[in-house]
Structure formats: structure tokens, C-alpha cells
JSON list of C-alpha atoms in Angstrom, two decimals:
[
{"chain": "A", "resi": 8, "resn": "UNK", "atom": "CA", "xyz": [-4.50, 1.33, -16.57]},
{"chain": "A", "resi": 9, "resn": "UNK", "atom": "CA", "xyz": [-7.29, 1.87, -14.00]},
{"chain": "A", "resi": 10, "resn": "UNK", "atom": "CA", "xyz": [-5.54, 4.88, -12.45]},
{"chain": "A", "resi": 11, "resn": "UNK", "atom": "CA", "xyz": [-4.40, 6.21, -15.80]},
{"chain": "A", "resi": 12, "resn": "UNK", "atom": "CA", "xyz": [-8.32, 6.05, -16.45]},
{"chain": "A", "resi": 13, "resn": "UNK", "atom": "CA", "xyz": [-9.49, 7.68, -13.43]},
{"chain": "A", "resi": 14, "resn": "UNK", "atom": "CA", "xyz": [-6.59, 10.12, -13.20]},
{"chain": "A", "resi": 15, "resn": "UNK", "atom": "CA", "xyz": [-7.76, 11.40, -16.65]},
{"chain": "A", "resi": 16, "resn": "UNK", "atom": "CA", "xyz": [-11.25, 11.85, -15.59]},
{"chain": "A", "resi": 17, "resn": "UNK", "atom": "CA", "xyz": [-10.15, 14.10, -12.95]},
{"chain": "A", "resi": 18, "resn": "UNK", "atom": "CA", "xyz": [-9.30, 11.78, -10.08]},
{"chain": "A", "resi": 19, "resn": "UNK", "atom": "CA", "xyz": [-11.13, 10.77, -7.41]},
{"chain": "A", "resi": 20, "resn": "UNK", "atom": "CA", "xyz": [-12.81, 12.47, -3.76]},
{"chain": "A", "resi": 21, "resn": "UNK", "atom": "CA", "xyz": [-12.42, 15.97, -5.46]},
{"chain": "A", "resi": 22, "resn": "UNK", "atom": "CA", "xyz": [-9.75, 15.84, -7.84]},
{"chain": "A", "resi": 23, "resn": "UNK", "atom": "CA", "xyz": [-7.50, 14.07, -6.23]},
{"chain": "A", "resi": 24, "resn": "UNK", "atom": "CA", "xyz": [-5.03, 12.13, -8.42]},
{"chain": "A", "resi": 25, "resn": "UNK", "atom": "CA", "xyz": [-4.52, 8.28, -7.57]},
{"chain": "A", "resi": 26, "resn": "UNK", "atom": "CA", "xyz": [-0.65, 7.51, -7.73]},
{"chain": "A", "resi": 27, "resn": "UNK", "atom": "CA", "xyz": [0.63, 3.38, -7.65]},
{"chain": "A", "resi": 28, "resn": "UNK", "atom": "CA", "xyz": [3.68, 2.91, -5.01]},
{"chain": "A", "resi": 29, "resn": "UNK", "atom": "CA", "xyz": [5.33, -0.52, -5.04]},
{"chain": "A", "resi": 30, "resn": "UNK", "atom": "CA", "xyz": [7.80, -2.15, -3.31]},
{"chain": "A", "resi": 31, "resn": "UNK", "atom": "CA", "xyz": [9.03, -5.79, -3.65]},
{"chain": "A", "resi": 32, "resn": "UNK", "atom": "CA", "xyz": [8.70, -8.14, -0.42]},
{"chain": "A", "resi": 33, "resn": "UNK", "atom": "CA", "xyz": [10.72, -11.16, -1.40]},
{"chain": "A", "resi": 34, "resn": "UNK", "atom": "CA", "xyz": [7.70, -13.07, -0.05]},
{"chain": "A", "resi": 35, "resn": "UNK", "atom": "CA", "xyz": [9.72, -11.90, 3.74]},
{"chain": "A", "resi": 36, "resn": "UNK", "atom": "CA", "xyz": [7.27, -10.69, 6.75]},
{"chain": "A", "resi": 37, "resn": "UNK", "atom": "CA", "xyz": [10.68, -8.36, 7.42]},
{"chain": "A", "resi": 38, "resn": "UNK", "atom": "CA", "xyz": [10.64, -7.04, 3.78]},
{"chain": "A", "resi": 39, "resn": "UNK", "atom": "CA", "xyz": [6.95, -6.24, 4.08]},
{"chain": "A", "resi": 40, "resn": "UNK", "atom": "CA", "xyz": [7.35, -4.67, 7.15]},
{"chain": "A", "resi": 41, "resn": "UNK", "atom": "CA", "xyz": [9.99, -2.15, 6.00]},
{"chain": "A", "resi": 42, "resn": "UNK", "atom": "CA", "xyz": [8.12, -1.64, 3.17]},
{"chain": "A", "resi": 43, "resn": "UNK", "atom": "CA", "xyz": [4.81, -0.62, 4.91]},
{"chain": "A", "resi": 44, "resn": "UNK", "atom": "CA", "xyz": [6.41, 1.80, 6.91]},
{"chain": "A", "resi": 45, "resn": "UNK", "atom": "CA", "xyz": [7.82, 3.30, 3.56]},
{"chain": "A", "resi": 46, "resn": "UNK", "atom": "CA", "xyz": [4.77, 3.64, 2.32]},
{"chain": "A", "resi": 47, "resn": "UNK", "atom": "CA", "xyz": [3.02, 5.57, 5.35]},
{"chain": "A", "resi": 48, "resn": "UNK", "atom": "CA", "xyz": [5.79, 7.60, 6.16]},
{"chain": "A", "resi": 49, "resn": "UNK", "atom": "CA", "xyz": [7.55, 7.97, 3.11]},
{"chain": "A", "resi": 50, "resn": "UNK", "atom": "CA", "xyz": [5.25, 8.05, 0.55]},
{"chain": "A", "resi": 51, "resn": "UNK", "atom": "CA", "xyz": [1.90, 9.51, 2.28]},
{"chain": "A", "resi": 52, "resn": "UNK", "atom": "CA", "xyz": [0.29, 6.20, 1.16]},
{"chain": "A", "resi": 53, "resn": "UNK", "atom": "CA", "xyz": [-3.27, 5.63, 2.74]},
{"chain": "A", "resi": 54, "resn": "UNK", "atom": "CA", "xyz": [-4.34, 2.53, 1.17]},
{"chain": "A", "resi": 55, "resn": "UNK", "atom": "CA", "xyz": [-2.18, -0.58, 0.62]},
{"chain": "A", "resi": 56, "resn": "UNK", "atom": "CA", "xyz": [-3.42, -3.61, -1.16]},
{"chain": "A", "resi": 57, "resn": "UNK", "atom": "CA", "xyz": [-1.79, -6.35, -3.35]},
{"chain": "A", "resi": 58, "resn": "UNK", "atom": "CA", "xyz": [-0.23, -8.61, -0.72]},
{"chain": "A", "resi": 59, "resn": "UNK", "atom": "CA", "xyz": [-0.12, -12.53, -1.11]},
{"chain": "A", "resi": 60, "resn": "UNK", "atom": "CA", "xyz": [1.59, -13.92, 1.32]},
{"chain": "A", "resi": 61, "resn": "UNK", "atom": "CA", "xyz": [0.22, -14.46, 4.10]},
{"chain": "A", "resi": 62, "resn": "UNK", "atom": "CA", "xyz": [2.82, -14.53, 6.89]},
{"chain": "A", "resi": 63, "resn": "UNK", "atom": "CA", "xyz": [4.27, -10.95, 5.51]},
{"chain": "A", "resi": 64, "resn": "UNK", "atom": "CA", "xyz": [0.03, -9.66, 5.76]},
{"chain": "A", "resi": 65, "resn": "UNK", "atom": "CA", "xyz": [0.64, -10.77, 9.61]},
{"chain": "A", "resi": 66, "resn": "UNK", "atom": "CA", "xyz": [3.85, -8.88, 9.86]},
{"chain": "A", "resi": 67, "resn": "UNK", "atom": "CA", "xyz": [2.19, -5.79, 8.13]},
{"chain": "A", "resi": 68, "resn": "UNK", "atom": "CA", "xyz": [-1.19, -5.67, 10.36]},
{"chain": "A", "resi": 69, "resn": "UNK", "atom": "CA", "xyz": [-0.23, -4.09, 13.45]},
{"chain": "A", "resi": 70, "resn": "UNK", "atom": "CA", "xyz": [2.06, -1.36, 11.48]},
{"chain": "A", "resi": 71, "resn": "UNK", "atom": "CA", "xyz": [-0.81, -0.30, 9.23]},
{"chain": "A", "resi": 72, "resn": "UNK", "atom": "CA", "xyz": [-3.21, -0.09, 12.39]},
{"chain": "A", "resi": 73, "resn": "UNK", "atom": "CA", "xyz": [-0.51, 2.22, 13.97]},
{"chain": "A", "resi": 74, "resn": "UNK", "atom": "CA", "xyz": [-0.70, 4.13, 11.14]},
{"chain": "A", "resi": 75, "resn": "UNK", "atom": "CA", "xyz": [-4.68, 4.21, 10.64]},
{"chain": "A", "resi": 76, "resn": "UNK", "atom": "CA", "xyz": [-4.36, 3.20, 7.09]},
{"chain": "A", "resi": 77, "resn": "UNK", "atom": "CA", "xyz": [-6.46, 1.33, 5.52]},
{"chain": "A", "resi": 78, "resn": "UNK", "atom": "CA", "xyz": [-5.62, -2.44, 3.93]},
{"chain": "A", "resi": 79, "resn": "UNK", "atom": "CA", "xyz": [-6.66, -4.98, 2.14]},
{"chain": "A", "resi": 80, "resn": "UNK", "atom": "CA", "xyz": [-4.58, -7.74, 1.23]}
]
């Protein structure tokens, strides 16, 4: 709903519009992995959030670094 919201007020830094990617873990540091990388070179993701476990964050860290996106788990 929030990026519904700020996509209809013309997006954010500009005009750009905000777009949710997800991708299901399992809860499996492998899983995340994988799907981190999807997400950066895939997707064009900058930004990844949402994580809650915490030995898939630990997986994820040194990928996202790599990648110089940012994350918050």
C-alpha cells in the first residue's frame, strides 16, 4: 500500500517509481543467498529489507557489500 501511495504521488528522488521484488528464502542462508544476487543482478534492486532470519542476513552480508547495495534486515 505504501508504494501504491507514493507511486501515485509521483514516486520518489525525482519521479522515480518504487517497485516491491520478493523472493521466498525457506528460512535457508543458501536460498537467501541466491536470492540476493537475483535481486542485484536481475532485478536492478538497490535496497533490500524484510529479512528475519538471522543466519540467512549472515549469508546475505558480504553479497550485498559486493554489490554496494544498501540493507537493512
Amino acid at each position: 500500500l505504501a508504494i501504491a501511495m507514493d507511486n501515485e504521488k509521483g514516486g520518489v528522488l525525482g519521479g522515480r517509481k518504487l517497485e516491491l521484488v520478493t523472493y521466498e528464502t525457506g528460512f535457508s542462508p543458501s536460498e537467501g543467498v541466491s536470492a540476493v544476487q537475483r535481486m542485484i543482478s536481475e532485478d536492478g534492486v538497490k535496497l533490500i529489507t524484510g529479512e528475519l532470519s538471522s543466519t540467512v542476513v549472515f549469508a546475505e552480508i558480504p553479497v550485498v557489500r559486493a554489490a554496494g547495495a544498501l540493507f537493512m534486515p
